[in-house]
Tab-separated table of C-alpha atoms in Angstrom:
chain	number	residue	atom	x	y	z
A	1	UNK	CA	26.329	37.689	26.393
A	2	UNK	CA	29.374	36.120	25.071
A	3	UNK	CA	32.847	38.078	23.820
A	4	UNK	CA	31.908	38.348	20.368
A	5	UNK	CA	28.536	40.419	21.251
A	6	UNK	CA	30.034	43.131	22.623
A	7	UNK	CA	31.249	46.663	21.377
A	8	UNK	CA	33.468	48.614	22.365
A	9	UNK	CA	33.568	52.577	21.908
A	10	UNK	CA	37.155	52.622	19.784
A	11	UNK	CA	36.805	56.263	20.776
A	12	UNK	CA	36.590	55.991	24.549
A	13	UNK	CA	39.446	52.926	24.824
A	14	UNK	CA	41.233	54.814	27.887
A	15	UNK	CA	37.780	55.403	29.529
A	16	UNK	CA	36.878	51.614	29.134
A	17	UNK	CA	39.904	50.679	29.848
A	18	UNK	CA	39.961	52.504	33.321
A	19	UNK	CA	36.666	50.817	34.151
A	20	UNK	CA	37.602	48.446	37.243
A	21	UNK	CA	33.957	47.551	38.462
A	22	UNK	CA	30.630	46.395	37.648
A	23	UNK	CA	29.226	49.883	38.204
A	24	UNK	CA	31.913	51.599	36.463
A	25	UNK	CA	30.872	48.880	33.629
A	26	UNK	CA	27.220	49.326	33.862
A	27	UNK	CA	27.563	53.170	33.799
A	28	UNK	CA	29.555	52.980	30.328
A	29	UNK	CA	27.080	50.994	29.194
A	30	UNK	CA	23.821	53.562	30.183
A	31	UNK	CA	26.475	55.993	28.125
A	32	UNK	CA	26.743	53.620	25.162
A	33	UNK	CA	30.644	53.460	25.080
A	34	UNK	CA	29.365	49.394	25.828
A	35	UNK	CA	26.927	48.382	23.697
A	36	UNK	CA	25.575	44.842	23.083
A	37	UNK	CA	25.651	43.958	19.143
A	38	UNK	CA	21.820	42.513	18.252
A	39	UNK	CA	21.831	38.998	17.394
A	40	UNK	CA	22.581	37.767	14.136
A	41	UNK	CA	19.697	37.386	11.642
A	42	UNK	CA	19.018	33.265	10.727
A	43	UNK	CA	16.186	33.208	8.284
A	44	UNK	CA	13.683	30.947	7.677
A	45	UNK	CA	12.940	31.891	4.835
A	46	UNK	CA	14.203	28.983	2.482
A	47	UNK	CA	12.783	26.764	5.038
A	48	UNK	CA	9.217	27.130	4.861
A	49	UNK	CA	9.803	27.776	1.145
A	50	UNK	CA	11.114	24.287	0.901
A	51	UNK	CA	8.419	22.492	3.622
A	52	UNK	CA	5.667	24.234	1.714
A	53	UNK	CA	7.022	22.456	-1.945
A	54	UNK	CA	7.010	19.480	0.359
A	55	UNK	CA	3.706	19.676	1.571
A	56	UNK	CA	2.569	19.996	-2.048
A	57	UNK	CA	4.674	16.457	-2.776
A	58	UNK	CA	7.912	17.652	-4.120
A	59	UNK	CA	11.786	16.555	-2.971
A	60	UNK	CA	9.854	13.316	-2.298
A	61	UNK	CA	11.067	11.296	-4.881
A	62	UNK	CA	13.066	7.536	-4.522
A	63	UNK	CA	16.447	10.185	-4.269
A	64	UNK	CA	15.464	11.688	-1.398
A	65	UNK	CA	14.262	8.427	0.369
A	66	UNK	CA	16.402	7.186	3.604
A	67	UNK	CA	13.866	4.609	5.531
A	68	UNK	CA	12.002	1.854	4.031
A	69	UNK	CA	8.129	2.293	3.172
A	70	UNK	CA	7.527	0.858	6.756
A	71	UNK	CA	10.048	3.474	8.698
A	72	UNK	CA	8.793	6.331	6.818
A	73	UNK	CA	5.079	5.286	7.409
A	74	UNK	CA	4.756	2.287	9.531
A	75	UNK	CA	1.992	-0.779	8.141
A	76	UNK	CA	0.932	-0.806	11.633
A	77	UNK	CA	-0.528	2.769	11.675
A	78	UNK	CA	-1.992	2.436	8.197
A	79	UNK	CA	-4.118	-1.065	9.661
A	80	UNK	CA	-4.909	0.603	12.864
A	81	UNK	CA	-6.140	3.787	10.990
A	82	UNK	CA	-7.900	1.611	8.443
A	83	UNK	CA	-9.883	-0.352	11.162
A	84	UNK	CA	-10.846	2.395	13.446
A	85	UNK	CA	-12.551	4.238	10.406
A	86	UNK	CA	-14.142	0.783	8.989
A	87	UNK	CA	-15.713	-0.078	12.545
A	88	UNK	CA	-16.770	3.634	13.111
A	89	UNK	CA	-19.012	3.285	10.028
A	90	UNK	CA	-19.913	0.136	11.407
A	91	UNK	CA	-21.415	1.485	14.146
A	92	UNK	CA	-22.535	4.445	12.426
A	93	UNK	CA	-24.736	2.301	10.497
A	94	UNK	CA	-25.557	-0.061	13.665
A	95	UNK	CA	-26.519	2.295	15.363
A	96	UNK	CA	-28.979	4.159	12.698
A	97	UNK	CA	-30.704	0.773	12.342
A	98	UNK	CA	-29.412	0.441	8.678
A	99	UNK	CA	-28.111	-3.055	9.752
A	100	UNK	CA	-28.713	-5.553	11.874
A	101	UNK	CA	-27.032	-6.581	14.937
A	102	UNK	CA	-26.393	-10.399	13.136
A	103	UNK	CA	-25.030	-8.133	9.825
A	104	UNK	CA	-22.766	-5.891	12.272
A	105	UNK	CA	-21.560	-8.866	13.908
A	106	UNK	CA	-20.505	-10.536	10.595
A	107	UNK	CA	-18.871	-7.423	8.638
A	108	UNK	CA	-16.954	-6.463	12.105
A	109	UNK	CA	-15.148	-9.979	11.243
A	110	UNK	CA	-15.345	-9.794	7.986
A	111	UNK	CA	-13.388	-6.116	8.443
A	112	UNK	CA	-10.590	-7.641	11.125
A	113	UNK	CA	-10.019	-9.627	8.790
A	114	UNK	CA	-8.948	-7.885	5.789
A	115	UNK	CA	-11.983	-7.909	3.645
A	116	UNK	CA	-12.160	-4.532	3.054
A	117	UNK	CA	-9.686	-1.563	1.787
A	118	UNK	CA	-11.575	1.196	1.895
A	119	UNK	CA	-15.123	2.575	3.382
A	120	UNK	CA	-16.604	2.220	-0.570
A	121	UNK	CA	-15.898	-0.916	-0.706
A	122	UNK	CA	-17.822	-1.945	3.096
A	123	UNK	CA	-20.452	0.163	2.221
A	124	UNK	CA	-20.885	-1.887	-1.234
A	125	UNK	CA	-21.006	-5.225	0.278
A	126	UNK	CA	-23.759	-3.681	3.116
A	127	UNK	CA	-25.756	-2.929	-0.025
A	128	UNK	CA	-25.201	-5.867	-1.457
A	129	UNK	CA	-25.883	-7.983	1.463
A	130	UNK	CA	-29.416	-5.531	2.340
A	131	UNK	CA	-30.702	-6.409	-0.850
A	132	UNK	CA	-30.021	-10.060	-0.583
A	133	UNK	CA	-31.520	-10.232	2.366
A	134	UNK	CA	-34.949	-8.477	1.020
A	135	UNK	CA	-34.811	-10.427	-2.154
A	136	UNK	CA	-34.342	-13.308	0.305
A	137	UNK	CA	-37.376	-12.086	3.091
A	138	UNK	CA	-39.925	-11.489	0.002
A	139	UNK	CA	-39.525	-15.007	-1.824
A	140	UNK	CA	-39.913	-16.800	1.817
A	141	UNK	CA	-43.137	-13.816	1.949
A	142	UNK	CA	-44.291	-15.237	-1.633
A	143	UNK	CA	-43.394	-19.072	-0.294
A	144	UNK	CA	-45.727	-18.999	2.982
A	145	UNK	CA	-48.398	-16.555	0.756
A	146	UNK	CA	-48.909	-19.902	-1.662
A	147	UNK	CA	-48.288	-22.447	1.015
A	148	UNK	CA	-51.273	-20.933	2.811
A	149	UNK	CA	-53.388	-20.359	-0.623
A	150	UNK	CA	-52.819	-24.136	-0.796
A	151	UNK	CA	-53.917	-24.643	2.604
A	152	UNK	CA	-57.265	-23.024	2.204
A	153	UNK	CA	-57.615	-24.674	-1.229
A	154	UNK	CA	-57.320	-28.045	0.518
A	155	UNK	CA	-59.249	-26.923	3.528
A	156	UNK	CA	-62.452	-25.584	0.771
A	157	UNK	CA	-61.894	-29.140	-1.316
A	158	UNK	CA	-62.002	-30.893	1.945
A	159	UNK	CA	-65.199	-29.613	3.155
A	160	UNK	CA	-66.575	-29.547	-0.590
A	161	UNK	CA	-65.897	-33.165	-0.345
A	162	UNK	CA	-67.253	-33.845	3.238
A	163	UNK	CA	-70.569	-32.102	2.119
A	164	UNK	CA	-70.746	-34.215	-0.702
A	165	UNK	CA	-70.614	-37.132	1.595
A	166	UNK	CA	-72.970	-35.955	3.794
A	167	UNK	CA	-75.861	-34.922	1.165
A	168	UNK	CA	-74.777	-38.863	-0.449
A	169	UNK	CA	-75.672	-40.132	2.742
A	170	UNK	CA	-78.602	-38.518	3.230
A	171	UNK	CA	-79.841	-39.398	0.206
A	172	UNK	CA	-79.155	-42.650	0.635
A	173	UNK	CA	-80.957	-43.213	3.916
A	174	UNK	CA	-83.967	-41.142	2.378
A	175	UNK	CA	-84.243	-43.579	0.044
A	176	UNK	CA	-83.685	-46.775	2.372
A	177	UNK	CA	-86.468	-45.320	4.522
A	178	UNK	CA	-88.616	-44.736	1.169
């Protein structure tokens, strides 16, 4: 240790004094005429006082601001942030079979893209889109359900009308032959 972290017996100065070797030395310092001061107490204290106001938002203010928004908290690790939780619910959902392949496909675009701020906002569109979709899958149901009711109607009317033809004819060569 350095000059300033030692004491010195003021007693004992001819006995230190007639000290001419390390021995001598570390033999007046087993008697403690040479004693080694303890190190100098630099609290924390006020520190973590101050970092725990921080963490709660204070001596945050425009005063205490040196960096712009982007030094402090760079745009870059906000978007990558952003996307890596936007396609993890992506494939969240993928992969629960709440969407499609063709629908993960589309919002994974639609997401690179900047279509979405926040996980609410995805998750309403998905919604949105779902029930579009159904709405869309049950009128093309309804459509085919009357295209073939119309089918069979023609194909009953047909034969109706074939039969009718038939039992005509018949009559009528009954009554040539009559």
């Amino acid at each position: 240790c350095g000059k300033r972290k030692i004491w010195l017996d003021p007693n004992e100065v001819n006995e230190i004094s007639m000290a001419n070797s390390r021995q001598n030395i570390r033999k007046l310092k087993k008697d403690g005429l040479i004693v080694k001061k303890p190190a100098k107490i630099h609290s924390r204290a006020r520190a973590n006082r101050w970092l725990a106001a921080k963490r709660q938002g204070r001596h945050q203010g425009h005063g205490k601001r040196k960096g712009t928004a982007n030094a402090r908290l760079p745009f870059k690790v906000l978007w990558v942030r952003r996307m890596r939780v936007l396609r993890r619910m992506l494939r969240k959902y993928r992969d629960a079979k709440k969407i499609d392949k063709h629908l993960y496909h589309e919002l994974y675009q639609k997401v690179k893209g900047n279509k979405f701020k926040t996980k609410r906002q995805l998750m309403e569109v998905i919604h949105l889109m779902k029930a579009e979709k159904a709405r869309a899958k049950a009128l093309a149901d309804q459509a085919e359900a009357r295209k073939a009711k119309a089918r069979n109607a023609r194909a009953r009317k047909a034969a109706r009308e074939e039969a009718r033809i038939a039992a005509a004819r018949a009559e009528a060569a009954a009554a040539t032959k009559a």
